[in-house]
Short mmCIF file of C-alpha atoms in Angstrom, two decimals:
data_model
loop_
_atom_site.label_atom_id
_atom_site.label_comp_id
_atom_site.label_asym_id
_atom_site.label_seq_id
_atom_site.Cartn_x
_atom_site.Cartn_y
_atom_site.Cartn_z
CA MET A 9 0.00 0.00 0.00
CA ARG A 10 1.35 3.35 -0.98
CA ILE A 11 1.52 6.01 1.79
CA SER A 12 1.31 9.59 0.75
CA PRO A 13 4.11 11.96 1.78
CA PHE A 14 1.56 14.16 3.60
CA ALA A 15 0.31 11.29 5.85
CA LEU A 16 3.89 10.26 6.60
CA LEU A 17 4.74 13.82 7.62
CA ALA A 18 1.66 14.08 9.91
CA ALA A 19 2.47 10.76 11.64
CA THR A 20 6.07 11.83 12.23
CA ALA A 21 4.93 15.12 13.78
CA ALA A 22 2.48 13.32 16.09
CA LEU A 23 5.19 10.95 17.35
CA ALA A 24 7.55 13.87 18.00
CA ILE A 25 4.93 15.72 20.08
CA ALA A 26 4.14 12.62 22.16
CA ALA A 27 7.82 12.00 22.90
CA SER A 28 8.35 15.64 23.89
CA GLY A 29 5.40 15.46 26.34
CA ALA A 30 6.74 12.29 27.95
CA GLN A 31 10.16 13.89 28.46
CA ALA A 32 8.58 17.00 29.96
CA ALA A 33 6.63 14.88 32.45
CA ASP A 34 9.89 13.43 33.72
CA LEU A 35 11.45 16.85 34.34
CA PRO A 36 11.23 18.44 37.85
CA SER A 37 8.50 21.01 38.40
CA ARG A 38 9.43 24.64 38.00
CA TYR A 39 6.94 25.64 40.75
CA SER A 40 8.07 25.87 44.43
CA PRO A 41 6.27 23.62 46.90
CA ALA A 42 3.63 25.24 49.11
CA ALA A 43 5.17 26.84 52.23
CA ALA A 44 4.49 25.03 55.49
CA TYR A 45 2.18 27.06 57.79
CA ASN A 46 3.44 27.41 61.35
CA ALA A 47 0.88 29.15 63.56
CA ILE A 48 2.32 31.62 66.08
CA PRO A 49 1.32 30.34 69.55
CA THR A 50 -0.97 32.70 71.48
CA PHE A 51 -0.33 33.58 75.13
CA THR A 52 -2.25 31.61 77.75
CA TRP A 53 -2.76 32.38 81.44
CA SER A 54 -2.96 28.69 82.34
CA GLY A 55 -0.25 27.43 84.69
CA PHE A 56 1.36 27.82 88.09
CA TYR A 57 2.99 31.08 89.19
CA ALA A 58 4.78 32.62 92.19
CA GLY A 59 5.98 36.11 93.02
CA VAL A 60 6.42 39.03 95.37
CA ASN A 61 4.40 42.13 96.20
CA LEU A 62 4.57 45.37 98.16
CA GLY A 63 2.14 48.14 98.90
CA TYR A 64 0.25 50.22 101.43
CA GLY A 65 -2.42 49.33 103.97
CA ARG A 66 -4.69 51.42 106.13
CA SER A 67 -6.91 50.37 109.01
CA THR A 68 -10.55 51.28 108.37
CA GLY A 69 -11.82 50.24 111.83
CA ALA A 70 -10.70 51.92 115.04
CA SER A 71 -9.25 49.81 117.84
CA GLN A 72 -11.52 51.10 120.58
CA TYR A 73 -11.02 50.91 124.33
CA TYR A 74 -13.82 51.56 126.84
CA ASP A 75 -13.84 51.33 130.64
CA PRO A 76 -17.35 51.92 132.00
CA ALA A 77 -16.09 52.32 135.58
CA PHE A 78 -14.23 55.51 134.65
CA ASN A 79 -15.90 56.34 131.34
CA VAL A 80 -12.56 56.50 129.56
CA THR A 81 -12.08 55.76 125.87
CA GLY A 82 -9.11 55.44 123.55
CA GLY A 83 -8.06 53.99 120.24
CA GLY A 84 -6.77 54.88 116.81
CA ARG A 85 -6.22 53.94 113.20
CA LYS A 86 -2.92 52.91 111.69
CA SER A 87 -1.49 52.79 108.20
CA GLY A 88 1.80 51.55 106.85
CA PHE A 89 3.86 49.26 104.65
CA ILE A 90 2.63 45.87 103.44
CA GLY A 91 4.74 43.33 101.57
CA GLY A 92 5.06 39.60 101.05
CA LEU A 93 4.87 36.59 98.78
CA GLN A 94 2.11 35.02 96.67
CA GLY A 95 1.59 31.93 94.56
CA GLY A 96 -1.23 30.25 92.69
CA TYR A 97 -2.64 28.56 89.61
CA ASN A 98 -4.72 29.82 86.67
CA TYR A 99 -6.74 27.94 84.09
CA GLN A 100 -7.92 29.67 80.91
CA PHE A 101 -10.76 28.58 78.64
CA GLY A 102 -11.61 31.04 75.93
CA MET A 103 -11.59 34.52 77.43
CA PHE A 104 -12.36 33.24 80.93
CA VAL A 105 -9.69 32.64 83.56
CA VAL A 106 -10.31 30.95 86.91
CA GLY A 107 -7.82 30.03 89.58
CA ALA A 108 -6.71 30.12 93.20
CA GLU A 109 -4.08 32.17 95.01
CA THR A 110 -2.54 32.25 98.48
CA ASP A 111 -0.29 34.90 100.01
CA LEU A 112 1.49 35.75 103.27
CA GLN A 113 2.11 39.39 104.18
CA TYR A 114 3.97 41.53 106.67
CA ALA A 115 1.62 44.35 107.64
CA ALA A 116 2.19 47.49 109.71
CA VAL A 117 -1.46 48.50 109.97
CA GLY A 118 -2.42 47.36 113.49
CA ASP A 119 -3.00 49.23 116.76
CA LYS A 120 -1.79 47.10 119.66
CA GLY A 121 -1.78 49.84 122.26
CA ALA A 122 -4.40 50.94 124.78
CA THR A 123 -5.33 54.11 126.68
CA TYR A 124 -6.37 54.28 130.34
CA ARG A 125 -7.31 57.47 132.26
CA GLY A 126 -5.22 59.63 129.98
CA THR A 127 -2.21 57.31 130.05
CA SER A 128 -1.14 55.67 126.82
CA TYR A 129 0.07 52.08 126.83
CA PRO A 130 1.67 51.88 123.41
CA GLY A 131 2.16 48.74 121.42
CA ASP A 132 3.90 48.09 118.14
CA SER A 133 1.90 48.14 114.92
CA ASP A 134 3.74 45.25 113.28
CA GLY A 135 1.74 42.18 112.36
CA TYR A 136 1.00 39.76 109.57
CA PHE A 137 -1.89 38.39 107.58
CA GLY A 138 -2.45 35.84 104.86
CA THR A 139 -5.22 34.88 102.46
CA VAL A 140 -6.46 31.89 100.48
CA ARG A 141 -8.64 33.15 97.64
CA ALA A 142 -10.47 32.16 94.47
CA ARG A 143 -9.86 34.32 91.40
CA ALA A 144 -11.94 34.77 88.26
CA GLY A 145 -11.59 37.18 85.38
CA LEU A 146 -11.57 38.03 81.69
CA ALA A 147 -8.43 37.86 79.56
CA PHE A 148 -7.84 40.30 76.71
CA ASP A 149 -4.77 38.60 75.23
CA ARG A 150 -2.00 39.60 77.69
CA ALA A 151 -4.22 41.69 79.97
CA LEU A 152 -6.34 40.10 82.71
CA VAL A 153 -9.07 41.86 84.68
CA PHE A 154 -10.02 39.83 87.75
CA GLY A 155 -11.98 39.72 90.99
CA THR A 156 -11.08 37.72 94.07
CA LEU A 157 -12.79 36.43 97.23
CA GLY A 158 -11.72 34.13 100.04
CA PHE A 159 -10.48 33.40 103.56
CA ALA A 160 -8.14 35.68 105.55
CA TYR A 161 -6.17 35.09 108.74
CA GLY A 162 -3.55 36.95 110.75
CA GLU A 163 -2.57 38.91 113.82
CA ILE A 164 -2.68 42.64 113.19
CA GLY A 165 -3.24 43.97 116.70
CA GLY A 166 -5.94 45.03 119.12
CA ASN A 167 -7.24 41.57 119.94
CA LYS A 168 -7.49 41.85 123.71
CA ALA A 169 -6.25 44.19 126.45
CA LEU A 170 -6.63 44.98 130.16
CA ASP A 171 -6.38 48.44 131.64
CA GLY A 172 -3.60 49.64 133.93
CA ALA A 173 -5.54 49.36 137.19
CA LEU A 174 -6.22 45.68 136.58
CA GLY A 175 -2.83 44.91 135.09
CA TYR A 176 -2.26 45.82 131.46
CA ARG A 177 -1.73 42.96 129.05
CA ARG A 178 -2.05 42.33 125.35
CA ASP A 179 -2.78 39.01 123.68
CA ASN A 180 -1.42 38.34 120.20
CA ASP A 181 -3.90 35.77 118.97
CA MET A 182 -4.31 34.80 115.33
CA SER A 183 -7.79 35.58 114.05
CA GLY A 184 -9.73 34.49 110.98
CA GLY A 185 -12.00 36.37 108.64
CA TRP A 186 -12.57 37.08 104.96
CA THR A 187 -11.29 39.24 102.13
CA MET A 188 -12.43 40.46 98.72
CA GLY A 189 -11.02 42.66 95.98
CA GLY A 190 -9.91 42.88 92.39
CA GLY A 191 -7.21 44.10 90.08
CA LEU A 192 -5.45 44.15 86.72
CA GLU A 193 -2.58 41.89 85.63
CA TYR A 194 -0.49 42.15 82.47
CA ALA A 195 1.92 39.64 80.92
CA VAL A 196 5.10 41.61 80.23
CA THR A 197 6.71 38.48 78.71
CA ASP A 198 5.57 34.87 78.38
CA ASN A 199 6.92 34.21 81.89
CA PHE A 200 6.72 37.49 83.83
CA THR A 201 3.45 39.22 84.75
CA ALA A 202 2.88 42.45 86.70
CA LYS A 203 -0.27 43.28 88.65
CA VAL A 204 -1.99 46.01 90.63
CA GLU A 205 -4.50 44.79 93.20
CA GLY A 206 -6.78 46.15 95.90
CA LEU A 207 -8.14 44.13 98.84
CA TYR A 208 -10.48 44.71 101.76
CA VAL A 209 -9.64 42.48 104.74
CA ASN A 210 -11.83 41.82 107.80
CA LEU A 211 -10.24 39.58 110.42
CA ASP A 212 -13.28 39.54 112.74
CA THR A 213 -11.30 40.41 115.87
CA SER A 214 -14.06 42.33 117.60
CA ASP A 215 -13.76 40.95 121.10
CA SER A 216 -15.31 41.43 124.54
CA TYR A 217 -13.20 40.81 127.61
CA ALA A 218 -14.77 41.29 131.05
CA LEU A 219 -13.26 41.09 134.51
CA ALA A 220 -15.33 41.86 137.63
CA ASN A 221 -17.85 43.55 135.31
CA ARG A 222 -15.51 46.54 135.02
CA VAL A 223 -13.71 46.29 131.73
CA ASN A 224 -15.06 45.85 128.23
CA ILE A 225 -12.76 45.91 125.26
CA ARG A 226 -13.56 46.06 121.58
CA ARG A 227 -11.07 45.57 118.79
CA ASP A 228 -12.28 45.93 115.22
CA THR A 229 -9.57 44.83 112.76
CA GLU A 230 -10.54 45.92 109.25
CA PHE A 231 -8.13 47.35 106.72
CA GLY A 232 -7.69 48.10 103.04
CA VAL A 233 -4.70 47.11 100.95
CA LEU A 234 -3.34 48.53 97.69
CA ARG A 235 -0.35 46.64 96.34
CA ALA A 236 1.70 45.94 93.23
CA GLY A 237 3.16 42.54 92.44
CA LEU A 238 5.45 40.69 90.07
CA ASN A 239 4.89 37.01 89.21
CA TYR A 240 6.93 34.37 87.42
CA LYS A 241 4.72 32.04 85.39
CA PHE A 242 5.95 28.46 85.00
CA ASN A 243 5.38 27.02 81.51
#
């Protein structure tokens, strides 16, 4: 059978195109592979932390002394330095953060003295208090706004006293009570956070002490605290 030159030329061209396509398929792609996506981790408040704090406290309840036999009164309010340690744990889900915190503080806000018939029986104002509190708040990335409520204990001053005629004495007994407050905390780095916090503390040390129906004593230990703190957050 006779093949025309035109058909032979067309068949040759088709074979050349097919061979060229096969060779091209074997060549490496000229396009770069898709870049791997690595998400930048977001900050989380979850984890344990510990730190230090310092601030100012002021007694809001007067340590009052009253002797009905002589109708003599005395008392006062104290303010001073507060500082100590704190530690706790936070757990974050979404914007919500819940946790628990405990702290132990030196506090110069007490009034351990007494007054009798114009004579002052001074006492030092040094004392201590601690708290065990629940915390809850809202996180806005690295900023946390929180409230706190819990148990307080300590010995600030003004628990019990006897007047001079009956033999002055002062008892330094630890008392319990409650505390509440709130504040703002900010994560300066992934590990260090700074906070400003306010607390109201009531140690429930109002006390009556009677001897021969002559002496009644009332001590009302309530004080406010404004403090700044620095925490280290463990990853």
